[in-house]
């Protein structure tokens, strides 16, 4: 999906939502967020429980009115419009299907209420059931379907209205892992086929990474970073994002000097780490945190690779995971780093190292992120 070629589908401008708590205090559920989501994008809102994801989605749908700020859909301010006058449909985690109705009738329900002609309803229901691959289950009732199939009915019921934007609030949350993964692929296929904008809420970072064109990471009502999955993972802007997405080592340090490309950072161990600053040059004496993914750290016992950061340490703990092994390595000054290495016997890793052994850890200067918040 090329953003340059597509128009904004949803724009959130200074969007705020306050709730008044029973004791009279104000709870800031959404704190002035600004987002532009493009036509055809698979866009995810990712963040921990209570960070404001559902509230944001409900405001886009019109199920909740903003305290202030505005919502623009395809260039039109819809902030004051009721839900049924917005080109948007929602799929919730609890699908709320009508148990006494067949799949077809569940899907057709909204169209019947809007008095769409019978022939057209039949055609649209056929089309959408084919899209979600339920064409042969049309006469069943929800109770006769698996969890994944029920979720497809909920999806069909939203898609049959031809929304321009589909909002999905943890739609796969009730499914077990295998089924969830299968449905993730299904959802991607369906989104590609219908070509509409999906705004997808999840607190599952892996789900967001695998499915999304872009992700907004939220915490406590704020949007912290909006990026493509690769950039979020490789270049987290804050400690929170680095921590929430994947696993990360955080090493505290102080900038001592800067070269053209490299910042020199004195670690708690007394050693100096080298990290590419990507033009974000911080003055000497700035306190920083280096964030380094465990899989970017090499643990070895032989000849170290030729990279900028090589530190000697002692193995404190080894955890074997089948595909990978974790090594907790202590550097001088009781600084701990965790490295994750794939279990294969091609490279000269520390595969035969034991707890208590001397090893070195190594990483490239561009594999650490320099964080100040
Ligand atoms: N109707 C309401 N009245 C009062 N407070 C509310 C209401 N709805 C949500 N909140 C509060 O607003 C904050 C954000 O809630 P929200 O449901 O948007 O979080 P979320 O990110 O969707 O979390 P989860 O991942 O658990 O679904 C929470 O502190 C929540 O308790
Ligand atoms: Mg929620």
mmCIF file of C-alpha atoms and ligand atoms in Angstrom:
data_model
loop_
_atom_site.group_PDB
_atom_site.id
_atom_site.type_symbol
_atom_site.label_atom_id
_atom_site.label_comp_id
_atom_site.label_asym_id
_atom_site.label_seq_id
_atom_site.Cartn_x
_atom_site.Cartn_y
_atom_site.Cartn_z
ATOM 1 C CA UNK A 1 0.000 0.000 0.000
ATOM 2 C CA UNK A 2 1.553 3.272 -0.985
ATOM 3 C CA UNK A 3 0.519 6.103 1.247
ATOM 4 C CA UNK A 4 1.563 8.764 -1.192
ATOM 5 C CA UNK A 5 -0.917 7.450 -3.730
ATOM 6 C CA UNK A 6 -3.846 7.225 -1.369
ATOM 7 C CA UNK A 7 -6.059 9.757 0.352
ATOM 8 C CA UNK A 8 -6.688 10.029 4.072
ATOM 9 C CA UNK A 9 -9.608 7.829 5.136
ATOM 10 C CA UNK A 10 -9.739 8.741 8.805
ATOM 11 C CA UNK A 11 -8.260 11.787 10.473
ATOM 12 C CA UNK A 12 -8.322 12.215 14.219
ATOM 13 C CA UNK A 13 -7.580 15.766 15.279
ATOM 14 C CA UNK A 14 -6.740 16.637 18.864
ATOM 15 C CA UNK A 15 -9.155 13.944 19.930
ATOM 16 C CA UNK A 16 -9.924 13.883 23.660
ATOM 17 C CA UNK A 17 -12.229 11.728 25.760
ATOM 18 C CA UNK A 18 -12.814 12.273 29.452
ATOM 19 C CA UNK A 19 -14.969 10.087 31.627
ATOM 20 C CA UNK A 20 -16.223 11.193 35.014
ATOM 21 C CA UNK A 21 -15.556 8.565 37.647
ATOM 22 C CA UNK A 22 -18.112 7.744 40.346
ATOM 23 C CA UNK A 23 -16.086 9.782 42.884
ATOM 24 C CA UNK A 24 -16.318 12.818 40.615
ATOM 25 C CA UNK A 25 -12.737 12.690 39.355
ATOM 26 C CA UNK A 26 -12.006 13.036 35.663
ATOM 27 C CA UNK A 27 -10.422 10.091 33.898
ATOM 28 C CA UNK A 28 -8.538 10.962 30.725
ATOM 29 C CA UNK A 29 -9.187 7.936 28.487
ATOM 30 C CA UNK A 30 -7.873 9.572 25.296
ATOM 31 C CA UNK A 31 -5.486 12.480 25.549
ATOM 32 C CA UNK A 32 -5.363 14.683 22.428
ATOM 33 C CA UNK A 33 -4.472 12.176 19.803
ATOM 34 C CA UNK A 34 -3.734 13.019 16.193
ATOM 35 C CA UNK A 35 -3.708 10.296 13.577
ATOM 36 C CA UNK A 36 -4.109 10.071 9.826
ATOM 37 C CA UNK A 37 -5.105 6.665 8.477
ATOM 38 C CA UNK A 38 -4.975 6.240 4.720
ATOM 39 C CA UNK A 39 -7.466 4.676 2.358
ATOM 40 C CA UNK A 40 -6.886 0.934 2.004
ATOM 41 C CA UNK A 41 -4.561 0.747 4.952
ATOM 42 C CA UNK A 42 -4.500 -2.046 7.527
ATOM 43 C CA UNK A 43 -3.884 0.131 10.554
ATOM 44 C CA UNK A 44 -3.578 -1.152 14.122
ATOM 45 C CA UNK A 45 -3.991 0.482 17.500
ATOM 46 C CA UNK A 46 -1.715 -1.404 19.859
ATOM 47 C CA UNK A 47 -1.285 -0.909 23.576
ATOM 48 C CA UNK A 48 -1.838 -2.367 27.023
ATOM 49 C CA UNK A 49 -5.206 -2.813 28.675
ATOM 50 C CA UNK A 50 -6.880 0.486 29.494
ATOM 51 C CA UNK A 51 -4.743 2.651 27.180
ATOM 52 C CA UNK A 52 -7.754 3.959 25.247
ATOM 53 C CA UNK A 53 -7.936 1.734 22.166
ATOM 54 C CA UNK A 54 -11.612 0.819 22.413
ATOM 55 C CA UNK A 55 -12.560 4.362 23.361
ATOM 56 C CA UNK A 56 -10.796 5.664 20.237
ATOM 57 C CA UNK A 57 -12.537 3.098 18.049
ATOM 58 C CA UNK A 58 -15.940 3.852 19.569
ATOM 59 C CA UNK A 59 -15.469 7.551 18.862
ATOM 60 C CA UNK A 60 -14.657 6.796 15.215
ATOM 61 C CA UNK A 61 -17.803 4.651 15.038
ATOM 62 C CA UNK A 62 -19.896 7.353 16.693
ATOM 63 C CA UNK A 63 -20.806 5.137 19.653
ATOM 64 C CA UNK A 64 -19.061 7.617 21.951
ATOM 65 C CA UNK A 65 -18.876 11.391 21.558
ATOM 66 C CA UNK A 66 -15.494 13.119 21.919
ATOM 67 C CA UNK A 67 -15.002 15.534 24.802
ATOM 68 C CA UNK A 68 -13.142 17.711 22.291
ATOM 69 C CA UNK A 69 -11.400 17.416 18.962
ATOM 70 C CA UNK A 70 -12.747 16.073 15.706
ATOM 71 C CA UNK A 71 -13.084 13.032 13.486
ATOM 72 C CA UNK A 72 -12.852 13.437 9.724
ATOM 73 C CA UNK A 73 -13.845 10.612 7.386
ATOM 74 C CA UNK A 74 -12.858 11.047 3.746
ATOM 75 C CA UNK A 75 -12.591 14.783 4.146
ATOM 76 C CA UNK A 76 -15.903 15.266 5.996
ATOM 77 C CA UNK A 77 -16.137 16.144 9.646
ATOM 78 C CA UNK A 78 -18.432 13.487 11.119
ATOM 79 C CA UNK A 79 -17.854 14.346 14.777
ATOM 80 C CA UNK A 80 -21.524 15.223 15.320
ATOM 81 C CA UNK A 81 -23.045 12.477 13.186
ATOM 82 C CA UNK A 82 -24.821 9.429 14.629
ATOM 83 C CA UNK A 83 -23.236 6.011 13.994
ATOM 84 C CA UNK A 84 -25.617 4.997 11.199
ATOM 85 C CA UNK A 85 -24.674 8.064 9.192
ATOM 86 C CA UNK A 86 -20.983 7.225 9.142
ATOM 87 C CA UNK A 87 -19.549 4.909 6.415
ATOM 88 C CA UNK A 88 -18.152 2.689 9.135
ATOM 89 C CA UNK A 89 -18.944 -0.703 10.641
ATOM 90 C CA UNK A 90 -17.571 -2.413 13.714
ATOM 91 C CA UNK A 91 -16.702 -6.003 14.565
ATOM 92 C CA UNK A 92 -16.418 -6.652 18.284
ATOM 93 C CA UNK A 93 -14.681 -9.355 20.250
ATOM 94 C CA UNK A 94 -18.037 -10.682 21.424
ATOM 95 C CA UNK A 95 -19.730 -11.148 18.128
ATOM 96 C CA UNK A 96 -23.303 -10.932 19.500
ATOM 97 C CA UNK A 97 -24.898 -13.007 16.773
ATOM 98 C CA UNK A 98 -28.614 -13.735 17.009
ATOM 99 C CA UNK A 99 -28.654 -17.365 18.201
ATOM 100 C CA UNK A 100 -32.126 -18.211 16.874
ATOM 101 C CA UNK A 101 -31.402 -16.958 13.336
ATOM 102 C CA UNK A 102 -29.541 -18.729 10.555
ATOM 103 C CA UNK A 103 -26.192 -17.446 9.348
ATOM 104 C CA UNK A 104 -27.888 -15.935 6.285
ATOM 105 C CA UNK A 105 -30.480 -14.145 8.392
ATOM 106 C CA UNK A 106 -27.841 -12.850 10.773
ATOM 107 C CA UNK A 107 -25.912 -11.383 7.856
ATOM 108 C CA UNK A 108 -29.044 -10.060 6.120
ATOM 109 C CA UNK A 109 -30.494 -8.477 9.258
ATOM 110 C CA UNK A 110 -29.107 -4.959 8.816
ATOM 111 C CA UNK A 111 -30.063 -4.812 5.150
ATOM 112 C CA UNK A 112 -33.629 -5.949 5.947
ATOM 113 C CA UNK A 113 -33.944 -3.252 8.588
ATOM 114 C CA UNK A 114 -32.885 -0.709 5.984
ATOM 115 C CA UNK A 115 -35.519 -2.140 3.635
ATOM 116 C CA UNK A 116 -33.084 -3.045 0.879
ATOM 117 C CA UNK A 117 -34.829 -4.977 -1.939
ATOM 118 C CA UNK A 118 -35.052 -8.756 -1.430
ATOM 119 C CA UNK A 119 -33.117 -9.693 -4.570
ATOM 120 C CA UNK A 120 -30.329 -7.333 -3.705
ATOM 121 C CA UNK A 121 -30.133 -8.694 -0.157
ATOM 122 C CA UNK A 122 -29.876 -12.260 -1.461
ATOM 123 C CA UNK A 123 -27.117 -11.266 -3.861
ATOM 124 C CA UNK A 124 -25.103 -9.300 -1.314
ATOM 125 C CA UNK A 125 -25.399 -12.018 1.330
ATOM 126 C CA UNK A 126 -24.271 -14.646 -1.201
ATOM 127 C CA UNK A 127 -21.282 -12.535 -2.165
ATOM 128 C CA UNK A 128 -20.156 -11.814 1.358
ATOM 129 C CA UNK A 129 -20.631 -15.425 2.541
ATOM 130 C CA UNK A 130 -18.426 -16.508 -0.349
ATOM 131 C CA UNK A 131 -15.863 -13.884 0.654
ATOM 132 C CA UNK A 132 -15.628 -15.244 4.200
ATOM 133 C CA UNK A 133 -15.876 -18.841 2.945
ATOM 134 C CA UNK A 134 -19.156 -19.700 4.630
ATOM 135 C CA UNK A 135 -21.258 -20.250 1.516
ATOM 136 C CA UNK A 136 -22.104 -23.775 2.648
ATOM 137 C CA UNK A 137 -23.018 -22.888 6.231
ATOM 138 C CA UNK A 138 -25.722 -20.337 5.393
ATOM 139 C CA UNK A 139 -28.613 -22.351 6.827
ATOM 140 C CA UNK A 140 -26.922 -23.186 10.129
ATOM 141 C CA UNK A 141 -27.426 -21.359 13.390
ATOM 142 C CA UNK A 142 -24.471 -19.783 15.256
ATOM 143 C CA UNK A 143 -24.539 -22.548 17.873
ATOM 144 C CA UNK A 144 -23.710 -25.051 15.130
ATOM 145 C CA UNK A 145 -20.517 -23.227 14.117
ATOM 146 C CA UNK A 146 -16.965 -23.199 15.445
ATOM 147 C CA UNK A 147 -15.540 -20.067 17.090
ATOM 148 C CA UNK A 148 -13.675 -19.129 13.926
ATOM 149 C CA UNK A 149 -16.791 -19.597 11.803
ATOM 150 C CA UNK A 150 -18.848 -17.452 14.177
ATOM 151 C CA UNK A 151 -16.225 -14.760 13.873
ATOM 152 C CA UNK A 152 -16.557 -14.932 10.077
ATOM 153 C CA UNK A 153 -20.311 -14.432 10.400
ATOM 154 C CA UNK A 154 -19.678 -11.321 12.481
ATOM 155 C CA UNK A 155 -17.269 -10.121 9.805
ATOM 156 C CA UNK A 156 -19.763 -10.875 7.023
ATOM 157 C CA UNK A 157 -22.474 -8.999 8.900
ATOM 158 C CA UNK A 158 -20.268 -5.895 9.005
ATOM 159 C CA UNK A 159 -18.945 -6.196 5.439
ATOM 160 C CA UNK A 160 -22.372 -6.696 3.848
ATOM 161 C CA UNK A 161 -23.106 -3.020 4.519
ATOM 162 C CA UNK A 162 -20.193 -2.042 2.242
ATOM 163 C CA UNK A 163 -18.497 0.180 4.812
ATOM 164 C CA UNK A 164 -15.601 2.331 3.681
ATOM 165 C CA UNK A 165 -13.867 1.719 6.980
ATOM 166 C CA UNK A 166 -14.098 -1.447 9.056
ATOM 167 C CA UNK A 167 -13.305 -1.153 12.750
ATOM 168 C CA UNK A 168 -12.250 -4.347 14.499
ATOM 169 C CA UNK A 169 -11.934 -4.461 18.284
ATOM 170 C CA UNK A 170 -9.843 -7.483 19.301
ATOM 171 C CA UNK A 171 -11.938 -9.627 16.953
ATOM 172 C CA UNK A 172 -9.796 -12.714 17.484
ATOM 173 C CA UNK A 173 -9.400 -12.374 21.247
ATOM 174 C CA UNK A 174 -11.769 -15.233 22.047
ATOM 175 C CA UNK A 175 -10.043 -17.740 19.759
ATOM 176 C CA UNK A 176 -7.262 -20.145 20.674
ATOM 177 C CA UNK A 177 -3.773 -19.585 19.271
ATOM 178 C CA UNK A 178 -3.904 -21.840 16.193
ATOM 179 C CA UNK A 179 -7.309 -20.602 15.132
ATOM 180 C CA UNK A 180 -6.271 -17.028 15.787
ATOM 181 C CA UNK A 181 -3.292 -17.407 13.464
ATOM 182 C CA UNK A 182 -5.455 -18.935 10.741
ATOM 183 C CA UNK A 183 -7.981 -16.103 11.106
ATOM 184 C CA UNK A 184 -5.205 -13.508 10.945
ATOM 185 C CA UNK A 185 -4.375 -14.744 7.462
ATOM 186 C CA UNK A 186 -8.059 -14.851 6.561
ATOM 187 C CA UNK A 187 -8.533 -11.265 7.673
ATOM 188 C CA UNK A 188 -5.553 -10.114 5.629
ATOM 189 C CA UNK A 189 -6.892 -11.911 2.554
ATOM 190 C CA UNK A 190 -10.347 -10.427 3.008
ATOM 191 C CA UNK A 191 -8.941 -6.953 3.494
ATOM 192 C CA UNK A 192 -6.901 -7.291 0.294
ATOM 193 C CA UNK A 193 -9.942 -8.548 -1.620
ATOM 194 C CA UNK A 194 -12.350 -5.825 -0.508
ATOM 195 C CA UNK A 195 -9.624 -3.161 -0.461
ATOM 196 C CA UNK A 196 -11.219 -1.103 2.313
ATOM 197 C CA UNK A 197 -9.528 0.508 5.296
ATOM 198 C CA UNK A 198 -9.235 -1.674 8.410
ATOM 199 C CA UNK A 199 -8.606 -0.176 11.834
ATOM 200 C CA UNK A 200 -7.662 -3.035 14.055
ATOM 201 C CA UNK A 201 -7.411 -2.933 17.834
ATOM 202 C CA UNK A 202 -5.196 -5.409 19.621
ATOM 203 C CA UNK A 203 -2.994 -5.668 22.667
ATOM 204 C CA UNK A 204 -1.083 -8.511 21.026
ATOM 205 C CA UNK A 205 2.155 -7.098 19.610
ATOM 206 C CA UNK A 206 2.866 -10.099 17.427
ATOM 207 C CA UNK A 207 -0.579 -9.901 15.864
ATOM 208 C CA UNK A 208 -0.082 -6.203 15.153
ATOM 209 C CA UNK A 209 3.385 -6.756 13.658
ATOM 210 C CA UNK A 210 2.315 -9.538 11.321
ATOM 211 C CA UNK A 211 -0.919 -7.976 10.075
ATOM 212 C CA UNK A 212 -0.500 -4.222 9.875
ATOM 213 C CA UNK A 213 0.677 -1.765 7.263
ATOM 214 C CA UNK A 214 1.225 0.676 10.130
ATOM 215 C CA UNK A 215 0.770 0.591 13.884
ATOM 216 C CA UNK A 216 0.038 3.293 16.453
ATOM 217 C CA UNK A 217 1.404 2.346 19.863
ATOM 218 C CA UNK A 218 -0.728 3.821 22.650
ATOM 219 C CA UNK A 219 -0.209 4.158 26.378
ATOM 220 C CA UNK A 220 -2.351 5.957 28.944
ATOM 221 C CA UNK A 221 -4.447 7.721 26.322
ATOM 222 C CA UNK A 222 -1.482 8.917 24.257
ATOM 223 C CA UNK A 223 -0.130 7.825 20.897
ATOM 224 C CA UNK A 224 3.588 7.280 21.430
ATOM 225 C CA UNK A 225 4.720 6.236 17.964
ATOM 226 C CA UNK A 226 3.200 5.545 14.558
ATOM 227 C CA UNK A 227 5.257 3.465 12.172
ATOM 228 C CA UNK A 228 5.509 0.467 9.933
ATOM 229 C CA UNK A 229 6.107 -2.798 11.822
ATOM 230 C CA UNK A 230 9.753 -2.977 10.767
ATOM 231 C CA UNK A 231 10.506 0.567 11.885
ATOM 232 C CA UNK A 232 8.671 0.176 15.192
ATOM 233 C CA UNK A 233 10.632 -2.924 16.013
ATOM 234 C CA UNK A 234 14.013 -1.760 14.734
ATOM 235 C CA UNK A 235 13.781 1.908 15.718
ATOM 236 C CA UNK A 236 11.596 2.262 18.799
ATOM 237 C CA UNK A 237 11.421 5.930 19.794
ATOM 238 C CA UNK A 238 10.860 5.422 23.499
ATOM 239 C CA UNK A 239 11.621 2.934 26.203
ATOM 240 C CA UNK A 240 7.958 2.075 26.491
ATOM 241 C CA UNK A 241 7.699 1.132 22.801
ATOM 242 C CA UNK A 242 10.946 -0.846 22.883
ATOM 243 C CA UNK A 243 9.678 -2.726 25.911
ATOM 244 C CA UNK A 244 6.129 -3.293 24.732
ATOM 245 C CA UNK A 245 7.116 -4.629 21.321
ATOM 246 C CA UNK A 246 9.387 -7.638 21.531
ATOM 247 C CA UNK A 247 12.109 -8.137 24.098
ATOM 248 C CA UNK A 248 14.828 -5.614 24.774
ATOM 249 C CA UNK A 249 17.939 -5.093 26.839
ATOM 250 C CA UNK A 250 18.114 -1.640 28.391
ATOM 251 C CA UNK A 251 21.590 -0.396 29.272
ATOM 252 C CA UNK A 252 21.917 2.929 31.047
ATOM 253 C CA UNK A 253 24.798 5.160 30.142
ATOM 254 C CA UNK A 254 26.137 8.642 29.574
ATOM 255 C CA UNK A 255 27.200 10.134 26.237
ATOM 256 C CA UNK A 256 30.915 10.953 26.301
ATOM 257 C CA UNK A 257 31.526 12.122 22.730
ATOM 258 C CA UNK A 258 30.137 12.028 19.204
ATOM 259 C CA UNK A 259 31.774 11.268 15.862
ATOM 260 C CA UNK A 260 30.269 11.710 12.422
ATOM 261 C CA UNK A 261 28.156 8.583 12.752
ATOM 262 C CA UNK A 262 28.776 7.190 16.207
ATOM 263 C CA UNK A 263 27.932 8.249 19.732
ATOM 264 C CA UNK A 264 30.201 6.936 22.475
ATOM 265 C CA UNK A 265 28.286 5.945 25.587
ATOM 266 C CA UNK A 266 29.876 5.026 28.906
ATOM 267 C CA UNK A 267 27.946 2.163 30.433
ATOM 268 C CA UNK A 268 27.396 1.324 34.092
ATOM 269 C CA UNK A 269 30.061 -1.320 33.599
ATOM 270 C CA UNK A 270 32.603 1.443 32.980
ATOM 271 C CA UNK A 271 32.989 0.235 29.412
ATOM 272 C CA UNK A 272 32.202 2.320 26.355
ATOM 273 C CA UNK A 273 29.529 1.282 23.859
ATOM 274 C CA UNK A 274 29.329 2.642 20.332
ATOM 275 C CA UNK A 275 26.008 3.358 18.719
ATOM 276 C CA UNK A 276 25.036 4.986 15.432
ATOM 277 C CA UNK A 277 23.181 8.209 16.201
ATOM 278 C CA UNK A 278 21.398 8.582 12.834
ATOM 279 C CA UNK A 279 21.863 12.318 13.037
ATOM 280 C CA UNK A 280 20.249 12.549 16.484
ATOM 281 C CA UNK A 281 23.351 13.868 18.214
ATOM 282 C CA UNK A 282 23.043 14.269 21.987
ATOM 283 C CA UNK A 283 25.531 16.461 23.828
ATOM 284 C CA UNK A 284 28.128 14.876 26.103
ATOM 285 C CA UNK A 285 26.850 14.191 29.647
ATOM 286 C CA UNK A 286 23.337 13.333 28.381
ATOM 287 C CA UNK A 287 21.938 10.354 30.242
ATOM 288 C CA UNK A 288 20.693 7.778 27.760
ATOM 289 C CA UNK A 289 19.387 4.262 27.531
ATOM 290 C CA UNK A 290 20.627 1.842 24.903
ATOM 291 C CA UNK A 291 17.977 -0.588 23.731
ATOM 292 C CA UNK A 292 19.304 -3.763 22.123
ATOM 293 C CA UNK A 293 17.236 -6.748 21.038
ATOM 294 C CA UNK A 294 18.488 -10.082 22.427
ATOM 295 C CA UNK A 295 18.720 -11.636 18.960
ATOM 296 C CA UNK A 296 21.072 -8.849 17.822
ATOM 297 C CA UNK A 297 23.622 -9.813 20.464
ATOM 298 C CA UNK A 298 26.112 -12.496 19.588
ATOM 299 C CA UNK A 299 27.561 -14.664 22.343
ATOM 300 C CA UNK A 300 30.805 -16.445 21.603
ATOM 301 C CA UNK A 301 33.889 -18.027 22.987
ATOM 302 C CA UNK A 302 36.204 -18.066 19.961
ATOM 303 C CA UNK A 303 37.499 -15.220 17.810
ATOM 304 C CA UNK A 304 35.077 -12.237 18.204
ATOM 305 C CA UNK A 305 33.440 -10.890 15.045
ATOM 306 C CA UNK A 306 34.695 -7.536 13.777
ATOM 307 C CA UNK A 307 32.028 -5.264 15.183
ATOM 308 C CA UNK A 308 32.170 -2.054 17.238
ATOM 309 C CA UNK A 309 30.889 -3.531 20.496
ATOM 310 C CA UNK A 310 32.624 -6.524 22.047
ATOM 311 C CA UNK A 311 32.493 -7.003 25.840
ATOM 312 C CA UNK A 312 33.763 -9.800 27.989
ATOM 313 C CA UNK A 313 31.484 -11.301 30.586
ATOM 314 C CA UNK A 314 30.364 -14.406 32.420
ATOM 315 C CA UNK A 315 27.406 -16.650 31.647
ATOM 316 C CA UNK A 316 24.946 -16.545 34.562
ATOM 317 C CA UNK A 317 21.991 -18.423 33.177
ATOM 318 C CA UNK A 318 21.071 -20.451 30.106
ATOM 319 C CA UNK A 319 17.521 -21.157 28.970
ATOM 320 C CA UNK A 320 17.003 -23.628 26.153
ATOM 321 C CA UNK A 321 13.867 -22.932 24.103
ATOM 322 C CA UNK A 322 14.064 -25.517 21.335
ATOM 323 C CA UNK A 323 14.544 -23.128 18.409
ATOM 324 C CA UNK A 324 16.678 -20.694 20.410
ATOM 325 C CA UNK A 325 18.714 -20.416 23.580
ATOM 326 C CA UNK A 326 18.830 -17.425 25.932
ATOM 327 C CA UNK A 327 22.099 -16.502 27.604
ATOM 328 C CA UNK A 328 22.153 -14.091 30.533
ATOM 329 C CA UNK A 329 25.640 -12.635 30.601
ATOM 330 C CA UNK A 330 27.075 -10.458 33.354
ATOM 331 C CA UNK A 331 29.449 -7.664 32.335
ATOM 332 C CA UNK A 332 31.693 -5.806 34.801
ATOM 333 C CA UNK A 333 29.758 -3.622 37.246
ATOM 334 C CA UNK A 334 26.997 -6.243 37.487
ATOM 335 C CA UNK A 335 25.499 -5.072 34.166
ATOM 336 C CA UNK A 336 23.360 -7.896 32.738
ATOM 337 C CA UNK A 337 22.573 -8.494 29.084
ATOM 338 C CA UNK A 338 20.424 -11.204 27.581
ATOM 339 C CA UNK A 339 21.326 -12.654 24.209
ATOM 340 C CA UNK A 340 19.145 -14.950 22.154
ATOM 341 C CA UNK A 341 20.740 -17.308 19.701
ATOM 342 C CA UNK A 342 19.298 -19.677 17.200
ATOM 343 C CA UNK A 343 20.132 -23.311 17.838
ATOM 344 C CA UNK A 344 22.105 -24.328 14.796
ATOM 345 C CA UNK A 345 25.639 -25.592 14.540
ATOM 346 C CA UNK A 346 26.834 -23.535 11.568
ATOM 347 C CA UNK A 347 28.358 -20.581 13.362
ATOM 348 C CA UNK A 348 30.959 -20.273 16.100
ATOM 349 C CA UNK A 349 28.488 -19.439 18.844
ATOM 350 C CA UNK A 350 28.640 -20.206 22.517
ATOM 351 C CA UNK A 351 26.508 -23.295 21.934
ATOM 352 C CA UNK A 352 28.734 -25.338 24.203
ATOM 353 C CA UNK A 353 29.103 -22.650 26.894
ATOM 354 C CA UNK A 354 27.986 -23.460 30.433
ATOM 355 C CA UNK A 355 26.963 -21.310 33.372
ATOM 356 C CA UNK A 356 30.071 -19.725 34.857
ATOM 357 C CA UNK A 357 32.038 -19.729 31.578
ATOM 358 C CA UNK A 358 33.810 -16.647 30.271
ATOM 359 C CA UNK A 359 32.285 -15.460 26.983
ATOM 360 C CA UNK A 360 32.075 -12.247 25.010
ATOM 361 C CA UNK A 361 28.950 -10.508 23.827
ATOM 362 C CA UNK A 362 29.032 -8.495 20.611
ATOM 363 C CA UNK A 363 26.700 -6.260 18.670
ATOM 364 C CA UNK A 364 26.915 -3.841 15.784
ATOM 365 C CA UNK A 365 26.716 -0.106 16.382
ATOM 366 C CA UNK A 366 23.482 0.196 14.354
ATOM 367 C CA UNK A 367 21.765 -2.558 16.329
ATOM 368 C CA UNK A 368 21.311 -0.445 19.425
ATOM 369 C CA UNK A 369 18.789 2.396 19.708
ATOM 370 C CA UNK A 370 19.734 5.502 21.623
ATOM 371 C CA UNK A 371 16.795 6.512 23.830
ATOM 372 C CA UNK A 372 16.306 9.505 26.093
ATOM 373 C CA UNK A 373 12.755 8.839 27.303
HETATM 374 N N1 LIG B 1 -17.908 4.087 29.833
HETATM 375 C C1 LIG B 1 -16.850 4.338 30.594
HETATM 376 N N2 LIG B 1 -16.961 5.021 31.742
HETATM 377 C C2 LIG B 1 -15.886 5.312 32.513
HETATM 378 N N3 LIG B 1 -14.624 4.957 32.197
HETATM 379 C C3 LIG B 1 -14.444 4.266 31.068
HETATM 380 C C4 LIG B 1 -15.527 3.911 30.197
HETATM 381 N N4 LIG B 1 -15.034 3.221 29.146
HETATM 382 C C5 LIG B 1 -13.705 3.132 29.343
HETATM 383 N N5 LIG B 1 -13.343 3.759 30.490
HETATM 384 C C6 LIG B 1 -11.966 3.906 30.999
HETATM 385 O O1 LIG B 1 -11.192 4.533 29.984
HETATM 386 C C7 LIG B 1 -9.886 3.971 29.906
HETATM 387 C C8 LIG B 1 -9.649 3.443 28.506
HETATM 388 O O2 LIG B 1 -10.526 2.353 28.296
HETATM 389 P P1 LIG B 1 -10.552 1.524 26.925
HETATM 390 O O3 LIG B 1 -11.707 0.601 26.999
HETATM 391 O O4 LIG B 1 -10.521 2.487 25.791
HETATM 392 O O5 LIG B 1 -9.171 0.728 26.991
HETATM 393 P P2 LIG B 1 -8.588 -0.382 25.992
HETATM 394 O O6 LIG B 1 -7.275 0.136 25.511
HETATM 395 O O7 LIG B 1 -9.583 -0.748 24.976
HETATM 396 O O8 LIG B 1 -8.300 -1.606 26.994
HETATM 397 P P3 LIG B 1 -8.490 -3.203 26.763
HETATM 398 O O9 LIG B 1 -7.252 -3.674 26.049
HETATM 399 O O10 LIG B 1 -8.543 -3.729 28.176
HETATM 400 O O11 LIG B 1 -9.737 -3.436 26.012
HETATM 401 C C9 LIG B 1 -9.838 2.895 30.989
HETATM 402 O O12 LIG B 1 -9.231 3.451 32.136
HETATM 403 C C10 LIG B 1 -11.291 2.579 31.240
HETATM 404 O O13 LIG B 1 -11.493 2.130 32.567
HETATM 405 MG MG1 LIG B 2 -10.656 -2.516 24.589
#
